[in-house]
Tab-separated table of C-alpha atoms in Angstrom:
chain	number	residue	atom	x	y	z
A	901	MET	CA	61.757	-43.157	77.343
A	902	ARG	CA	61.050	-42.347	74.014
A	903	PHE	CA	59.364	-44.001	70.975
A	904	CYS	CA	60.759	-44.167	67.528
A	905	ARG	CA	58.345	-44.624	65.058
A	906	ASP	CA	57.421	-48.573	64.141
A	907	SER	CA	58.865	-49.002	67.762
A	908	VAL	CA	55.887	-48.131	69.350
A	909	PRO	CA	53.912	-49.869	71.224
A	910	GLU	CA	50.287	-50.825	69.810
A	911	PRO	CA	48.280	-49.835	73.651
A	912	ALA	CA	50.793	-46.531	73.625
A	913	VAL	CA	49.785	-45.425	70.600
A	914	ARG	CA	46.131	-45.710	70.579
A	915	ALA	CA	46.080	-44.558	74.169
A	916	VAL	CA	47.782	-41.170	72.801
A	917	VAL	CA	46.256	-41.307	69.392
A	918	THR	CA	42.688	-41.147	70.132
A	919	LEU	CA	43.224	-39.062	73.999
A	920	VAL	CA	45.890	-36.847	72.034
A	921	TRP	CA	43.274	-35.520	69.380
A	922	PRO	CA	40.226	-36.117	71.110
A	923	GLY	CA	38.679	-33.483	68.497
A	924	ARG	CA	39.218	-34.961	65.369
A	925	CYS	CA	40.168	-38.554	63.662
A	926	ALA	CA	41.349	-40.795	66.921
A	927	GLN	CA	40.856	-44.186	65.591
A	928	LEU	CA	42.707	-43.359	62.619
A	929	LEU	CA	45.288	-44.635	63.478
A	930	SER	CA	43.995	-48.440	63.377
A	931	VAL	CA	44.738	-48.723	59.582
A	932	TRP	CA	48.512	-47.760	59.998
A	933	LEU	CA	48.701	-50.210	62.838
A	934	ARG	CA	46.785	-52.460	61.109
A	935	ARG	CA	49.440	-51.514	58.617
A	936	ARG	CA	52.500	-51.744	60.208
A	937	SER	CA	51.968	-54.708	61.897
A	938	ARG	CA	51.579	-56.644	58.493
A	939	ARG	CA	55.009	-54.724	57.775
A	940	CYS	CA	57.105	-54.899	60.990
A	941	GLY	CA	55.859	-57.934	62.423
A	942	PRO	CA	55.425	-57.734	66.143
A	943	LEU	CA	55.069	-54.421	67.981
A	944	THR	CA	58.719	-53.945	70.423
A	945	ARG	CA	59.074	-50.766	72.502
A	946	SER	CA	62.650	-48.694	72.772
A	947	PHE	CA	64.049	-48.242	75.609
A	948	SER	CA	66.245	-44.986	75.462
A	949	SER	CA	68.007	-42.299	77.984
A	950	GLU	CA	65.732	-40.044	76.567
A	951	LYS	CA	62.352	-39.300	77.767
A	952	VAL	CA	59.171	-37.626	76.134
A	953	ILE	CA	56.622	-35.794	78.587
A	954	GLN	CA	54.249	-35.037	77.584
A	955	LYS	CA	51.522	-33.289	80.376
A	956	ASP	CA	47.939	-34.179	80.398
A	957	CYS	CA	45.997	-31.201	80.014
A	958	ALA	CA	42.766	-32.244	81.161
A	959	LEU	CA	43.904	-32.590	85.183
A	960	PRO	CA	43.559	-29.783	87.006
A	961	ASN	CA	45.796	-27.404	87.583
A	962	PRO	CA	45.581	-24.097	89.501
A	963	SER	CA	43.649	-22.162	87.356
A	964	TRP	CA	41.214	-23.870	87.378
A	965	SER	CA	38.608	-22.430	89.397
A	966	LYS	CA	36.301	-24.089	91.821
A	967	ASP	CA	33.430	-24.666	89.336
A	968	LEU	CA	35.580	-26.726	87.196
A	969	ARG	CA	36.620	-28.574	89.942
A	970	LEU	CA	33.440	-29.524	91.038
A	971	LEU	CA	32.705	-31.059	88.102
A	972	PHE	CA	35.697	-32.283	87.809
A	973	ASP	CA	35.395	-34.424	90.568
A	974	ARG	CA	31.335	-35.245	90.089
A	975	PHE	CA	32.194	-36.953	87.272
A	976	MET	CA	35.111	-38.551	88.030
A	977	LYS	CA	33.212	-39.920	90.694
A	978	LYS	CA	30.937	-41.524	87.819
A	979	CYS	CA	34.111	-42.973	85.944
A	980	GLU	CA	34.383	-45.574	88.712
A	981	ASP	CA	31.233	-47.736	87.215
A	982	GLY	CA	32.901	-47.601	84.112
A	983	SER	CA	30.094	-45.586	82.870
A	984	TRP	CA	31.672	-42.513	82.202
A	985	LYS	CA	35.796	-41.926	81.437
A	986	ARG	CA	37.736	-39.169	80.905
A	987	LEU	CA	39.422	-38.742	77.747
A	988	PRO	CA	43.195	-37.664	78.268
A	989	SER	CA	44.421	-34.896	75.879
A	990	TYR	CA	47.710	-32.932	75.058
A	991	LYS	CA	49.588	-30.300	73.333
A	992	GLN	CA	51.888	-32.168	70.745
A	993	PHE	CA	51.374	-35.026	68.010
A	994	PHE	CA	54.356	-37.902	68.448
A	995	SER	CA	54.106	-36.330	64.153
A	996	LYS	CA	57.502	-38.379	64.168
A	997	ASN	CA	56.114	-41.214	65.446
A	998	PHE	CA	53.127	-41.028	62.653
A	999	GLN	CA	54.861	-41.260	59.505
A	1000	GLY	CA	53.182	-43.125	58.446
A	1001	PHE	CA	50.013	-42.387	59.982
A	1002	GLN	CA	50.184	-39.195	57.949
A	1003	THR	CA	50.970	-40.396	54.497
A	1004	LEU	CA	48.041	-42.210	54.327
A	1005	TYR	CA	46.371	-38.607	54.135
A	1006	LEU	CA	48.612	-36.451	52.818
A	1007	ASP	CA	52.054	-35.879	51.372
A	1008	PRO	CA	54.383	-35.915	54.876
A	1009	SER	CA	57.119	-33.767	52.248
A	1010	LEU	CA	54.286	-30.616	52.228
A	1011	VAL	CA	53.757	-30.458	55.923
A	1012	LYS	CA	55.250	-27.122	57.365
A	1013	GLY	CA	55.969	-26.165	60.779
A	1014	GLU	CA	55.490	-29.624	62.269
A	1015	GLU	CA	58.298	-29.265	64.621
A	1016	ARG	CA	56.267	-26.064	66.600
A	1017	ALA	CA	52.877	-27.885	65.365
A	1018	GLN	CA	50.484	-27.621	68.626
A	1019	LEU	CA	47.278	-28.545	69.246
A	1020	PHE	CA	44.757	-24.948	68.718
A	1021	THR	CA	43.054	-26.144	71.728
A	1022	ARG	CA	46.147	-26.784	73.994
A	1023	SER	CA	48.562	-24.135	72.822
A	1024	PHE	CA	47.333	-21.799	75.660
A	1025	GLU	CA	49.547	-21.203	78.763
A	1026	ASP	CA	47.421	-22.678	81.670
A	1027	GLY	CA	44.336	-20.579	82.546
A	1028	LEU	CA	44.892	-18.128	79.716
A	1029	GLY	CA	42.702	-20.469	77.386
A	1030	PHE	CA	40.705	-23.348	76.844
A	1031	GLU	CA	40.870	-25.314	79.682
A	1032	TYR	CA	38.785	-28.261	79.897
A	1033	VAL	CA	37.651	-31.814	80.047
A	1034	MET	CA	35.912	-33.961	78.368
A	1035	PHE	CA	34.028	-37.455	79.908
A	1036	TYR	CA	32.465	-40.029	76.993
A	1037	ASN	CA	29.898	-41.899	77.421
A	1038	ASP	CA	29.874	-44.884	75.415
A	1039	ALA	CA	26.293	-46.073	76.283
A	1040	GLU	CA	24.655	-43.294	75.684
A	1041	LYS	CA	27.696	-41.911	72.434
A	1042	ARG	CA	27.998	-39.163	74.298
A	1043	VAL	CA	29.825	-36.583	74.741
A	1044	LEU	CA	30.245	-33.510	77.854
A	1045	CYS	CA	33.174	-31.246	78.165
A	1046	PHE	CA	33.684	-28.737	81.159
A	1047	LEU	CA	34.896	-25.159	79.703
A	1048	GLN	CA	36.902	-22.748	81.773
A	1049	VAL	CA	36.902	-19.909	79.035
A	1050	GLY	CA	40.164	-18.176	79.741
A	1051	PRO	CA	41.360	-14.115	78.940
A	1052	HIS	CA	42.840	-14.881	75.860
A	1053	LEU	CA	39.642	-15.924	74.568
A	1054	GLN	CA	37.574	-12.274	73.923
A	1055	GLY	CA	35.644	-11.432	71.254
A	1056	ALA	CA	33.303	-8.815	72.791
A	1057	PRO	CA	34.881	-6.384	75.739
A	1058	GLY	CA	33.880	-9.539	78.807
A	1059	PHE	CA	32.550	-12.155	76.655
A	1060	VAL	CA	34.019	-15.282	74.659
A	1061	HIS	CA	34.996	-14.936	70.622
A	1062	GLY	CA	32.521	-16.749	68.775
A	1063	GLY	CA	34.902	-19.020	67.488
A	1064	ALA	CA	36.535	-19.612	70.185
A	1065	ILE	CA	33.165	-21.025	71.104
A	1066	ALA	CA	33.106	-22.881	67.225
A	1067	THR	CA	36.257	-24.440	67.947
A	1068	MET	CA	35.069	-26.151	71.363
A	1069	MET	CA	31.380	-27.186	69.706
A	1070	ASP	CA	34.171	-28.736	66.992
A	1071	SER	CA	35.851	-30.103	69.310
A	1072	THR	CA	33.312	-32.438	71.315
A	1073	THR	CA	30.929	-33.031	68.365
A	1074	GLY	CA	34.370	-34.059	66.742
A	1075	THR	CA	35.359	-35.991	69.625
A	1076	CYS	CA	31.951	-37.488	69.820
A	1077	ALA	CA	31.599	-38.904	66.458
A	1078	CYS	CA	35.485	-40.606	66.429
A	1079	ARG	CA	34.929	-42.529	69.064
A	1080	ALA	CA	31.276	-43.579	68.158
A	1081	GLY	CA	31.956	-44.017	64.921
A	1082	GLY	CA	35.280	-44.169	63.476
A	1083	ILE	CA	37.249	-41.938	61.756
A	1084	ALA	CA	35.955	-38.818	60.853
A	1085	MET	CA	36.014	-35.226	59.919
A	1086	THR	CA	34.002	-31.685	59.784
A	1087	ALA	CA	31.737	-31.428	57.166
A	1088	ASN	CA	29.255	-29.028	58.024
A	1089	LEU	CA	29.285	-26.823	61.549
A	1090	ASN	CA	25.510	-25.093	61.920
A	1091	ILE	CA	26.483	-22.962	65.193
A	1092	ASN	CA	23.414	-20.744	66.510
A	1093	PHE	CA	24.253	-18.592	69.065
A	1094	LYS	CA	22.121	-18.163	71.406
A	1095	ARG	CA	23.482	-15.542	74.973
A	1096	PRO	CA	26.929	-14.915	74.903
A	1097	ILE	CA	29.501	-16.560	77.466
A	1098	PRO	CA	31.027	-13.936	79.986
A	1099	LEU	CA	34.588	-14.609	79.984
A	1100	CYS	CA	36.640	-16.718	82.051
A	1101	SER	CA	33.311	-18.274	83.268
A	1102	VAL	CA	33.060	-22.268	83.426
A	1103	VAL	CA	29.666	-23.867	80.560
A	1104	VAL	CA	29.111	-27.057	79.686
A	1105	ILE	CA	29.119	-28.313	76.463
A	1106	ASP	CA	26.987	-31.225	75.960
A	1107	SER	CA	27.170	-33.373	72.620
A	1108	GLN	CA	25.653	-36.633	71.391
A	1109	LEU	CA	25.622	-38.619	67.991
A	1110	ASP	CA	22.182	-39.080	66.591
A	1111	LYS	CA	22.148	-40.804	63.622
A	1112	VAL	CA	24.861	-42.814	61.710
A	1113	GLU	CA	23.747	-42.973	57.222
A	1114	GLY	CA	26.413	-44.635	55.509
A	1115	ARG	CA	29.741	-42.507	56.363
A	1116	LYS	CA	27.804	-39.750	57.563
A	1117	LEU	CA	28.347	-39.635	61.335
A	1118	PHE	CA	25.439	-36.400	62.594
A	1119	VAL	CA	26.032	-35.392	66.102
A	1120	SER	CA	24.447	-32.352	68.055
A	1121	CYS	CA	25.586	-29.908	70.619
A	1122	ASN	CA	24.575	-27.272	73.112
A	1123	VAL	CA	26.511	-24.710	75.435
A	1124	ARG	CA	24.809	-24.566	78.841
A	1125	SER	CA	25.865	-22.190	82.423
A	1126	VAL	CA	26.411	-24.564	85.255
A	1127	ASP	CA	23.332	-24.134	86.685
A	1128	GLU	CA	21.845	-24.955	83.381
A	1129	LYS	CA	19.560	-22.125	83.393
A	1130	THR	CA	21.209	-20.189	80.181
A	1131	LEU	CA	21.509	-21.799	77.122
A	1132	HIS	CA	24.310	-20.146	75.573
A	1133	SER	CA	24.774	-21.926	72.076
A	1134	GLU	CA	23.215	-24.397	69.820
A	1135	ALA	CA	24.905	-26.638	66.931
A	1136	SER	CA	24.590	-29.873	64.472
A	1137	ALA	CA	27.364	-31.009	63.178
A	1138	LEU	CA	28.100	-33.143	60.044
A	1139	PHE	CA	31.338	-35.963	59.988
A	1140	ILE	CA	32.544	-38.009	57.083
A	1141	LYS	CA	34.256	-40.896	58.098
A	1142	LEU	CA	36.852	-40.603	56.334
A	1143	ASP	CA	38.732	-43.568	53.726
A	1144	PRO	CA	42.092	-44.011	53.604
A	1145	ASP	CA	42.641	-44.804	50.520
A	1146	LYS	CA	41.963	-41.045	49.497
A	1147	SER	CA	44.509	-38.254	50.374
A	1148	LEU	CA	43.095	-34.954	51.891
A	1149	ARG	CA	44.524	-33.079	49.936
A	1150	LYS	CA	43.880	-34.306	46.617
A	1151	LYS	CA	40.144	-33.690	45.305
A	1152	SER	CA	38.302	-36.562	46.408
B	403	MET	CA	50.591	9.466	76.502
B	404	ARG	CA	47.855	7.583	78.324
B	405	PHE	CA	43.950	8.091	77.240
B	406	CYS	CA	42.031	8.922	80.234
B	407	ARG	CA	38.069	7.684	80.789
B	408	ASP	CA	36.657	10.811	79.178
B	409	SER	CA	39.178	12.647	77.970
B	410	VAL	CA	40.418	10.104	74.834
B	411	PRO	CA	39.786	12.456	71.570
B	412	GLU	CA	37.046	11.378	69.908
B	413	PRO	CA	38.590	10.575	66.699
B	414	ALA	CA	41.492	8.409	68.602
B	415	VAL	CA	38.609	6.677	70.044
B	416	ARG	CA	36.899	5.392	66.839
B	417	ALA	CA	40.069	4.669	65.190
B	418	VAL	CA	41.192	2.212	68.158
B	419	VAL	CA	37.388	0.884	68.423
B	420	THR	CA	36.487	0.160	64.996
B	421	LEU	CA	39.731	-1.107	64.018
B	422	VAL	CA	40.617	-2.902	67.803
B	423	TRP	CA	37.817	-4.130	67.215
B	424	PRO	CA	37.014	-5.556	64.025
B	425	GLY	CA	35.490	-8.898	64.159
B	426	ARG	CA	32.606	-7.504	66.175
B	427	CYS	CA	31.019	-4.675	66.825
B	428	ALA	CA	33.486	-1.646	66.229
B	429	GLN	CA	30.271	1.109	65.846
B	430	LEU	CA	28.721	0.379	69.532
B	431	LEU	CA	31.062	3.474	70.119
B	432	SER	CA	28.670	5.584	68.477
B	433	VAL	CA	25.680	5.560	71.056
B	434	TRP	CA	28.772	5.613	73.636
B	435	LEU	CA	30.103	8.793	71.982
B	436	ARG	CA	27.197	10.515	72.102
B	437	ARG	CA	26.000	9.801	75.851
B	438	ARG	CA	29.470	11.430	76.690
B	439	SER	CA	29.381	14.135	74.758
B	440	ARG	CA	26.278	15.028	76.506
B	441	ARG	CA	27.373	14.217	80.241
B	442	CYS	CA	31.147	15.654	79.511
B	443	GLY	CA	30.932	19.018	76.889
B	444	PRO	CA	33.752	18.916	74.200
B	445	LEU	CA	36.358	16.104	74.683
B	446	THR	CA	39.617	17.160	75.700
B	447	ARG	CA	42.669	15.496	75.010
B	448	SER	CA	44.844	14.205	78.428
B	449	PHE	CA	48.991	13.955	78.689
B	450	SER	CA	50.764	11.974	80.592
B	451	SER	CA	54.425	10.331	80.838
B	452	GLU	CA	52.951	6.977	81.091
B	453	LYS	CA	52.554	5.794	77.496
B	454	VAL	CA	50.059	3.396	75.598
B	455	ILE	CA	52.451	1.320	72.524
B	456	GLN	CA	49.781	-0.394	70.180
B	457	LYS	CA	51.280	-2.559	67.812
B	458	ASP	CA	49.396	-2.693	64.619
B	459	CYS	CA	48.878	-6.499	64.401
B	460	ALA	CA	47.732	-6.361	61.005
B	461	LEU	CA	50.918	-5.178	59.489
B	462	PRO	CA	54.343	-7.114	58.266
B	463	ASN	CA	56.400	-8.910	60.966
B	464	PRO	CA	59.387	-11.726	59.758
B	465	SER	CA	56.947	-14.389	60.288
B	466	TRP	CA	54.810	-13.517	57.008
B	467	SER	CA	55.709	-15.280	53.769
B	468	LYS	CA	56.034	-14.334	51.037
B	469	ASP	CA	52.462	-15.117	49.550
B	470	LEU	CA	51.598	-13.166	52.362
B	471	ARG	CA	53.540	-10.301	51.574
B	472	LEU	CA	52.576	-10.110	48.078
B	473	LEU	CA	48.998	-9.925	48.737
B	474	PHE	CA	49.364	-6.974	51.574
B	475	ASP	CA	51.972	-4.892	48.854
B	476	ARG	CA	49.206	-6.067	46.062
B	477	PHE	CA	46.086	-4.132	48.497
B	478	MET	CA	48.214	-1.500	49.854
B	479	LYS	CA	48.494	-1.181	46.086
B	480	LYS	CA	44.792	-0.374	46.029
B	481	CYS	CA	44.676	2.062	48.775
B	482	GLU	CA	45.834	4.356	47.575
B	483	ASP	CA	42.777	5.883	45.231
B	484	GLY	CA	40.394	5.109	48.684
B	485	SER	CA	38.704	1.833	46.640
B	486	TRP	CA	39.715	-0.246	49.672
B	487	LYS	CA	41.004	0.414	53.139
B	488	ARG	CA	43.546	-1.474	55.211
B	489	LEU	CA	42.168	-2.247	58.605
B	490	PRO	CA	44.582	-1.951	61.601
B	491	SER	CA	43.616	-4.474	64.135
B	492	TYR	CA	45.531	-4.788	68.162
B	493	LYS	CA	45.327	-7.430	70.781
B	494	GLN	CA	43.827	-5.339	73.655
B	495	PHE	CA	41.116	-3.125	73.938
B	496	PHE	CA	41.329	-0.495	76.390
B	497	SER	CA	38.960	-1.737	78.520
B	498	LYS	CA	39.191	1.562	81.087
B	499	ASN	CA	39.030	4.157	78.333
B	500	PHE	CA	35.521	1.761	77.345
B	501	GLN	CA	33.610	1.653	81.053
B	502	GLY	CA	31.215	3.664	80.062
B	503	PHE	CA	30.579	1.474	77.133
B	504	GLN	CA	30.681	-1.617	78.876
B	505	THR	CA	28.075	-0.404	80.998
B	506	LEU	CA	25.970	-0.384	78.175
B	507	TYR	CA	25.551	-4.227	77.667
B	508	LEU	CA	27.181	-5.575	80.577
B	509	ASP	CA	27.452	-5.087	84.742
B	510	PRO	CA	31.031	-4.158	84.310
B	511	SER	CA	31.447	-5.542	88.229
B	512	LEU	CA	30.287	-8.689	86.601
B	513	VAL	CA	33.765	-8.545	83.882
B	514	LYS	CA	36.623	-10.922	85.322
B	515	GLY	CA	39.815	-11.366	83.612
B	516	GLU	CA	39.886	-7.926	81.896
B	517	GLU	CA	43.044	-6.992	82.544
B	518	ARG	CA	44.381	-9.878	81.151
B	519	ALA	CA	42.901	-9.765	78.328
B	520	GLN	CA	43.414	-9.943	74.754
B	521	LEU	CA	41.824	-10.714	71.385
B	522	PHE	CA	41.513	-14.596	70.559
B	523	THR	CA	42.466	-13.517	67.037
B	524	ARG	CA	46.070	-11.832	68.235
B	525	SER	CA	46.862	-13.920	71.491
B	526	PHE	CA	49.897	-15.833	69.708
B	527	GLU	CA	53.315	-14.443	69.516
B	528	ASP	CA	53.931	-12.842	65.557
B	529	GLY	CA	53.762	-16.695	63.219
B	530	LEU	CA	53.067	-19.120	65.696
B	531	GLY	CA	48.477	-18.476	64.967
B	532	PHE	CA	46.844	-16.254	62.912
B	533	GLU	CA	49.192	-13.771	60.575
B	534	TYR	CA	46.601	-11.877	58.768
B	535	VAL	CA	44.799	-8.678	57.432
B	536	MET	CA	41.844	-7.308	56.434
B	537	PHE	CA	40.766	-5.135	53.900
B	538	TYR	CA	37.561	-3.576	52.800
B	539	ASN	CA	35.555	-1.865	49.981
B	540	ASP	CA	33.019	0.093	51.193
B	541	ALA	CA	31.268	-0.058	47.726
B	542	GLU	CA	31.270	-3.374	47.325
B	543	LYS	CA	30.500	-3.762	51.947
B	544	ARG	CA	32.931	-6.436	51.476
B	545	VAL	CA	36.250	-8.002	53.238
B	546	LEU	CA	39.242	-10.035	52.030
B	547	CYS	CA	41.142	-10.961	54.328
B	548	PHE	CA	44.896	-12.608	53.959
B	549	LEU	CA	45.703	-15.417	56.502
B	550	GLN	CA	48.346	-17.549	57.388
B	551	VAL	CA	47.666	-20.088	60.030
B	552	GLY	CA	50.166	-20.949	62.036
B	553	PRO	CA	52.236	-24.213	63.419
B	554	HIS	CA	49.391	-23.680	66.945
B	555	LEU	CA	45.965	-24.106	65.212
B	556	GLN	CA	46.673	-27.454	64.312
B	557	GLY	CA	43.638	-29.537	64.217
B	558	ALA	CA	44.327	-33.054	62.321
B	559	PRO	CA	48.145	-33.389	61.818
B	560	GLY	CA	49.330	-31.145	59.211
B	561	PHE	CA	46.227	-29.587	58.387
B	562	VAL	CA	44.415	-26.164	60.789
B	563	HIS	CA	41.978	-27.219	63.206
B	564	GLY	CA	38.225	-26.183	61.540
B	565	GLY	CA	37.657	-23.989	64.668
B	566	ALA	CA	40.809	-22.151	64.260
B	567	ILE	CA	38.840	-21.661	60.190
B	568	ALA	CA	35.023	-20.602	61.635
B	569	THR	CA	37.336	-18.057	64.126
B	570	MET	CA	38.285	-16.654	60.937
B	571	MET	CA	35.104	-17.069	59.180
B	572	ASP	CA	33.076	-15.127	62.367
B	573	SER	CA	36.006	-12.481	62.308
B	574	THR	CA	35.963	-11.812	58.449
B	575	THR	CA	32.148	-11.874	58.261
B	576	GLY	CA	31.812	-10.398	61.735
B	577	THR	CA	33.811	-7.347	59.807
B	578	CYS	CA	32.197	-6.833	57.212
B	579	ALA	CA	28.356	-7.116	58.929
B	580	CYS	CA	29.646	-4.040	61.396
B	581	ARG	CA	31.608	-2.569	58.849
B	582	ALA	CA	28.377	-2.385	56.258
B	583	GLY	CA	25.648	-2.623	58.709
B	584	GLY	CA	26.091	-1.282	62.149
B	585	ILE	CA	26.667	-3.134	66.015
B	586	ALA	CA	26.378	-6.296	65.599
B	587	MET	CA	27.054	-9.976	66.911
B	588	THR	CA	26.487	-13.847	65.469
B	589	ALA	CA	23.486	-15.003	65.333
B	590	ASN	CA	23.997	-17.858	62.797
B	591	LEU	CA	27.387	-19.238	61.733
B	592	ASN	CA	26.964	-22.063	59.367
B	593	ILE	CA	30.465	-23.370	57.711
B	594	ASN	CA	30.703	-26.052	54.938
B	595	PHE	CA	34.062	-27.093	55.136
B	596	LYS	CA	35.022	-28.841	51.896
B	597	ARG	CA	38.951	-28.866	51.770
B	598	PRO	CA	41.352	-29.475	54.889
B	599	ILE	CA	43.972	-26.155	55.553
B	600	PRO	CA	47.829	-27.283	55.062
B	601	LEU	CA	49.360	-25.994	57.979
B	602	CYS	CA	51.724	-23.118	57.877
B	603	SER	CA	49.644	-21.628	54.328
B	604	VAL	CA	47.716	-18.871	52.692
B	605	VAL	CA	44.397	-18.637	52.047
B	606	VAL	CA	41.681	-15.800	51.594
B	607	ILE	CA	38.915	-15.201	53.156
B	608	ASP	CA	36.343	-13.334	51.199
B	609	SER	CA	33.032	-11.898	52.725
B	610	GLN	CA	29.948	-9.893	51.365
B	611	LEU	CA	26.909	-8.728	52.773
B	612	ASP	CA	24.230	-9.826	50.812
B	613	LYS	CA	20.944	-8.492	52.528
B	614	VAL	CA	19.823	-6.571	55.505
B	615	GLU	CA	16.283	-7.230	56.655
B	616	GLY	CA	15.143	-4.821	59.823
B	617	ARG	CA	17.949	-5.393	62.134
B	618	LYS	CA	19.083	-8.619	60.436
B	619	LEU	CA	22.187	-9.018	58.844
B	620	PHE	CA	23.260	-11.150	56.109
B	621	VAL	CA	26.988	-12.438	55.341
B	622	SER	CA	28.390	-14.896	53.593
B	623	CYS	CA	31.923	-16.134	52.900
B	624	ASN	CA	34.429	-18.064	51.393
B	625	VAL	CA	38.328	-19.351	52.100
B	626	ARG	CA	40.521	-20.400	49.476
B	627	SER	CA	43.864	-21.195	48.647
B	628	VAL	CA	46.342	-17.704	46.929
B	629	ASP	CA	45.798	-19.575	43.613
B	630	GLU	CA	42.010	-19.311	44.336
B	631	LYS	CA	42.073	-23.769	42.840
B	632	THR	CA	40.959	-24.716	45.884
B	633	LEU	CA	37.672	-23.889	48.289
B	634	HIS	CA	38.488	-24.910	51.358
B	635	SER	CA	35.372	-23.590	53.053
B	636	GLU	CA	31.989	-21.455	52.883
B	637	ALA	CA	30.116	-20.084	55.236
B	638	SER	CA	26.971	-18.473	55.535
B	639	ALA	CA	26.184	-15.755	58.744
B	640	LEU	CA	23.650	-14.153	60.013
B	641	PHE	CA	24.055	-11.111	62.898
B	642	ILE	CA	21.697	-9.304	64.564
B	643	LYS	CA	22.165	-5.529	65.327
B	644	LEU	CA	22.762	-4.687	68.848
B	645	ASP	CA	19.732	-2.172	71.183
B	646	PRO	CA	22.091	-0.162	73.442
B	647	ASP	CA	19.154	-0.401	75.973
B	648	LYS	CA	19.166	-4.179	76.174
B	649	SER	CA	22.194	-5.888	78.315
B	650	LEU	CA	23.717	-8.430	76.734
B	651	ARG	CA	23.945	-10.498	80.103
B	652	LYS	CA	20.033	-10.323	80.642
B	653	LYS	CA	17.918	-11.824	78.329
B	654	SER	CA	16.221	-9.921	75.937
């Protein structure tokens, strides 16, 4: 089955976009869906023999360590009563399906390399880069990310690159901001690196929406060892809700 | 030719380490070299039939765009009078050759995945991730990084992930700090994201050592478009010089 532009079922679009793209502006689709709905009428589903296989990367694979699996299992149980929700995650963004969405923020003719585009945090082979799963608690406006840092994320020998830590803090706080407060992009990220993270270890990233002021969403975050004894990093992040009438490419 | 531990020629060690690992603690080797010199006496070179081929990733490859090549050519000319210096860059760290170095900061028995370890910023195939070259000006205590952002660095559709920007800001300011002030690691990184960076474009990261206070190194940084008209991001970073008598794994 293959989804075509303007024929993608809305639940599928919402599911994919809010989850394919957890670190950023997941709910950005609402605007496009509303516009498309006005333009196209009720959504229909298009079937063809060509299958699009999207692997959900936020599920265990053979590279996951015992620590990561235990955390995953513990929180999957917490999902049963609905208090927590696992967030699926995919490598690709269905760009062809979202030309309407893209034109809200950028000129599609200027987009380069979109055929080969992959979400940064999912662009490694299993086990070599970021192995992670995020869980969201709506009541607490909180996202937990369980992260195993692969050998291709090295900075200082034996330790994770500060940029890799920043990447996952941005993704986790971004997911928290978008889930809790709406479509938003990072405006500021202020990270204190306390203790370096050993390569190939598992850490817990805990982020929470602290405050909303108009279009500003304030999110805090920390990275701890699985036993919670070591505070590796902490950060504060500011996200700004996007205005669908303004392009991201032009000076707003 | 293969280098063996305690038989690596000092100029080679210095060349490799200060350049393989530009984003971090390049000069950390000095301590180990001094200790090794006392332990082993004058250095000798060991030859064998096994060759270690290390590709310098900071040289043009077919994926480089015209913009990146022009910047590279312009600054290679500036290197001729010695005012600027191109900094080579490699995927792997010669871990086996630097056990002595590693033991200064961590317990080697705890190091996981080192056989597969790769520098985060060099862990992509040509053209898919970070394509960059850095130039250093010693008189100005300044590092310029010319960066082409590949399609596997995507965040929001059509744009670079904030974490990928943070990664290269950390690497560039880290190189600047270590080149200008000595062995150091990132303690704080505070980034303001002004305008998103289109995927597959080329940007210029300009970093400068602003101040040294004891073991603290203050470095500022900005990311601009090639025509300098667009300020994409700016950051301030604090680095702390490492104490070789303290392990990175233990609470200092």
